[in-house]
PDB file of C-alpha atoms in Angstrom:
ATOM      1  CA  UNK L   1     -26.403 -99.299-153.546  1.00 56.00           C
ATOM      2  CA  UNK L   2     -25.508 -96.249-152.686  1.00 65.00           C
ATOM      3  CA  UNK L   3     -25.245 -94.897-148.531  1.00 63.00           C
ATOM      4  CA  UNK L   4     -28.362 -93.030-147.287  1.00 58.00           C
ATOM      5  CA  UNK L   5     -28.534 -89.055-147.340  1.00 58.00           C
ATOM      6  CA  UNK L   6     -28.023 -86.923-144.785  1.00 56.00           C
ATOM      7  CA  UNK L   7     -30.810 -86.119-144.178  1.00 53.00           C
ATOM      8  CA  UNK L   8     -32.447 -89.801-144.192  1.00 50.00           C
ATOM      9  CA  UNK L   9     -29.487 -90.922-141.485  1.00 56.00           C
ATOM     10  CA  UNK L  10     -31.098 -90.980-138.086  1.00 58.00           C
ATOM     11  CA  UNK L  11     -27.897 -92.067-136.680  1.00 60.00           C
ATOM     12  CA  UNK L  12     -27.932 -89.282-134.267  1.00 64.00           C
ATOM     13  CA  UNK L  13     -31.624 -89.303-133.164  1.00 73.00           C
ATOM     14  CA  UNK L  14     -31.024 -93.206-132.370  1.00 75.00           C
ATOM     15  CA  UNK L  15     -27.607 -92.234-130.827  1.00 75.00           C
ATOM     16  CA  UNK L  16     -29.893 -89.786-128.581  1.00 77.00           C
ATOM     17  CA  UNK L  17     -32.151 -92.636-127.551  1.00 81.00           C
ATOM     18  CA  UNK L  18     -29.847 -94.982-126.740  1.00 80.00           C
ATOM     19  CA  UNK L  19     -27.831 -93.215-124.848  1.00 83.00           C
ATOM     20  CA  UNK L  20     -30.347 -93.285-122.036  1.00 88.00           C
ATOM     21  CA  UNK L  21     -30.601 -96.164-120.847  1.00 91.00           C
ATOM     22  CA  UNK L  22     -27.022 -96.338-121.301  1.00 92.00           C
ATOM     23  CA  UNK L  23     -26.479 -93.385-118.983  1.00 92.00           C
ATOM     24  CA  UNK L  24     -28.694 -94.325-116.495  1.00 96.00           C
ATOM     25  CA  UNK L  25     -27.407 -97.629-116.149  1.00 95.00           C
ATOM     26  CA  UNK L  26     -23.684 -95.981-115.700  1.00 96.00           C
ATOM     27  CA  UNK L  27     -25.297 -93.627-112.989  1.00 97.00           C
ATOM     28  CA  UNK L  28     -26.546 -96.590-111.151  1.00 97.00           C
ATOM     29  CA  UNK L  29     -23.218 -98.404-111.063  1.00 97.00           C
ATOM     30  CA  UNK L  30     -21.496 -95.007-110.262  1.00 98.00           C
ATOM     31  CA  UNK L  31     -23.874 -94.241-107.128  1.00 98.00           C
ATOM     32  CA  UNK L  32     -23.117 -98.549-105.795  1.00 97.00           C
ATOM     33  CA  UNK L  33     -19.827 -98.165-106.231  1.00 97.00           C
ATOM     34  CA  UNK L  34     -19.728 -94.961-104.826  1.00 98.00           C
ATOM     35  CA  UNK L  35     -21.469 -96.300-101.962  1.00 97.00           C
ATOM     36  CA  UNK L  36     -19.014 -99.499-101.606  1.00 95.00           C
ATOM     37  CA  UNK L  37     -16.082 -97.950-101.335  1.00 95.00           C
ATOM     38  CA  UNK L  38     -17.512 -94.852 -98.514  1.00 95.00           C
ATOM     39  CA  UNK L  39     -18.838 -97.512 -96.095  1.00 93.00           C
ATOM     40  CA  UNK L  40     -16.164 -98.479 -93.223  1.00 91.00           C
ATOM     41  CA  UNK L  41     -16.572-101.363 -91.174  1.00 90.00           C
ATOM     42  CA  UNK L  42     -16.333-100.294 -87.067  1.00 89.00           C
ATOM     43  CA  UNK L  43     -13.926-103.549 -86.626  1.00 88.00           C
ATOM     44  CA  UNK L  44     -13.670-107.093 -87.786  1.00 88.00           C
ATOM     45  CA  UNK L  45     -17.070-107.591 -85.844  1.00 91.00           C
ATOM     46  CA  UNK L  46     -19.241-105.339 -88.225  1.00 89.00           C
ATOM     47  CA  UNK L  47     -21.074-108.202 -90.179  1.00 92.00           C
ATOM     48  CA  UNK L  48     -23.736-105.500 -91.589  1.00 94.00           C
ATOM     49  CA  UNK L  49     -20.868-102.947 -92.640  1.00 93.00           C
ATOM     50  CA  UNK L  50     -19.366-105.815 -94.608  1.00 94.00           C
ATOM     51  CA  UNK L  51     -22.760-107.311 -95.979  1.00 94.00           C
ATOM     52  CA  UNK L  52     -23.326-103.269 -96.895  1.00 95.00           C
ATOM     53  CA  UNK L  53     -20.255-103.220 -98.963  1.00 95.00           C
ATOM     54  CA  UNK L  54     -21.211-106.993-100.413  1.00 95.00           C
ATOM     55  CA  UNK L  55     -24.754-105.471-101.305  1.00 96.00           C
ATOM     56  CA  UNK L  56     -23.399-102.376-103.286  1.00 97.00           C
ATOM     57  CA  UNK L  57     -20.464-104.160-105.411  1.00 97.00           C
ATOM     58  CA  UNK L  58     -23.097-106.800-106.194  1.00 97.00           C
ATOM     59  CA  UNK L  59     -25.782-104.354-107.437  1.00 97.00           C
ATOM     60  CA  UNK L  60     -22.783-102.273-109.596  1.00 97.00           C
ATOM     61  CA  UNK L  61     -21.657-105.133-110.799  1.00 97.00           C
ATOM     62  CA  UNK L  62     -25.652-105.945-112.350  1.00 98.00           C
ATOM     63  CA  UNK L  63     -25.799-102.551-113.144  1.00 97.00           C
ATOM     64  CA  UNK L  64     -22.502-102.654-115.354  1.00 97.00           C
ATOM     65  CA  UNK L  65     -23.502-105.723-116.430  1.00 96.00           C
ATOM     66  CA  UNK L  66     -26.835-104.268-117.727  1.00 96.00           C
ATOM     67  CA  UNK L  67     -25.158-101.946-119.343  1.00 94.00           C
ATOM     68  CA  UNK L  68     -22.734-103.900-121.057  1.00 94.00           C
ATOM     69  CA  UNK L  69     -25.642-106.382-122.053  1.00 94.00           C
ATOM     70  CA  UNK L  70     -27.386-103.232-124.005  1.00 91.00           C
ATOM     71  CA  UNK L  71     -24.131-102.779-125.035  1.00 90.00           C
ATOM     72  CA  UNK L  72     -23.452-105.723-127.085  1.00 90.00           C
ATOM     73  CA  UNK L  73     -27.114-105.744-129.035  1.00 87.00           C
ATOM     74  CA  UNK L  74     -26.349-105.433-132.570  1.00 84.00           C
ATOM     75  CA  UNK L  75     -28.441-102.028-132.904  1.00 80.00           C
ATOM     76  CA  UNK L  76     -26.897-100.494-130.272  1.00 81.00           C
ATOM     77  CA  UNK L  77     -23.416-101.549-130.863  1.00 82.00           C
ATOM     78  CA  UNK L  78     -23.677-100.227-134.608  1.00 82.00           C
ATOM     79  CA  UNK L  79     -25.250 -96.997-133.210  1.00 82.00           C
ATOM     80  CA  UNK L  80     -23.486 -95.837-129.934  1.00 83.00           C
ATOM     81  CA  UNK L  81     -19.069 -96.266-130.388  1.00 85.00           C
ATOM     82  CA  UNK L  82     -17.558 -98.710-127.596  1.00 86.00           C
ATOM     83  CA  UNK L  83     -16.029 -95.903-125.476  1.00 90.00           C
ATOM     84  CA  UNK L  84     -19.495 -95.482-124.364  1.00 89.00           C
ATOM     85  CA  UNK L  85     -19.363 -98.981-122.368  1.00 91.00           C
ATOM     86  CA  UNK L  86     -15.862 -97.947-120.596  1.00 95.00           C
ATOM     87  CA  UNK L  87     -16.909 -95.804-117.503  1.00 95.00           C
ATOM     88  CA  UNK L  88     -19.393 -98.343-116.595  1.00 95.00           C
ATOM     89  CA  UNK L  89     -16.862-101.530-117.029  1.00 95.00           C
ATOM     90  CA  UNK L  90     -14.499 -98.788-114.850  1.00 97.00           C
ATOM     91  CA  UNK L  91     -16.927 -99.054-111.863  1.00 97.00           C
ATOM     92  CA  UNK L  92     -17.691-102.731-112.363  1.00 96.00           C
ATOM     93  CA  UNK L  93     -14.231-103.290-111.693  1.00 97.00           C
ATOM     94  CA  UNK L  94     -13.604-101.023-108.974  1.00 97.00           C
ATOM     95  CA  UNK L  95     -16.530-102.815-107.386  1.00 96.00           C
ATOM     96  CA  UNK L  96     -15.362-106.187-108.006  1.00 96.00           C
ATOM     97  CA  UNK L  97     -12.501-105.208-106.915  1.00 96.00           C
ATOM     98  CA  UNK L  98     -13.580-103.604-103.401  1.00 95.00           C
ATOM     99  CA  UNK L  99     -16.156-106.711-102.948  1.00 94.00           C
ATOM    100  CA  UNK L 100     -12.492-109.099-103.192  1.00 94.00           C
ATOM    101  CA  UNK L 101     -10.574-106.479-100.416  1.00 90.00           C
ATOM    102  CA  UNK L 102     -13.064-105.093 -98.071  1.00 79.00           C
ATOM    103  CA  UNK L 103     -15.809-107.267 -98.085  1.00 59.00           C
TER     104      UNK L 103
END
């Protein structure tokens, strides 16, 4: 069998597609984690500062998740190359990270 045309491969259109929901999901995680490492507790005594911080590395961490999740789908993973996964797997771990220090 021999591969498909040029002009048959849709690669690129699919590549389009699925990068989407792949770059919305990293925008997600980047605005959480964003916003869990700019909030700064008042003192030991700020229980909502910390459960703020809690609250955003939680909801990156989903978000990376989610996007690691598309990730790994057999379509997707043929279609879209595995540096696509790294920025939001960056913030996931920045997050987990700032959810073990600060919160």
């Amino acid at each position: 069998m021999t591969a498909p045309s040029p002009e048959d491969d849709d690669r690129g259109s699919l590549r389009l597609v699925l990068a989407a929901p792949l770059t919305l999901l990293t925008l997600i995680a980047a605005y959480f984690c964003w916003t869990a490492l700019t909030i700064t507790p008042s003192g030991t005594w700020d229980d909502d500062a910390y459960a703020g911080i809690v609250l955003s590395s939680v909801l990156t961490l989903a978000a990376a998740g989610s996007a690691a999740a598309l990730w790994l789908s057999p379509s997707v993973r043929r279609t879209m190359p595995w540096w696509w996964l790294l920025p939001a797997l960056l913030l996931g771990t920045v997050a987990g990270a700032r959810w073990v220090v600060g919160g």
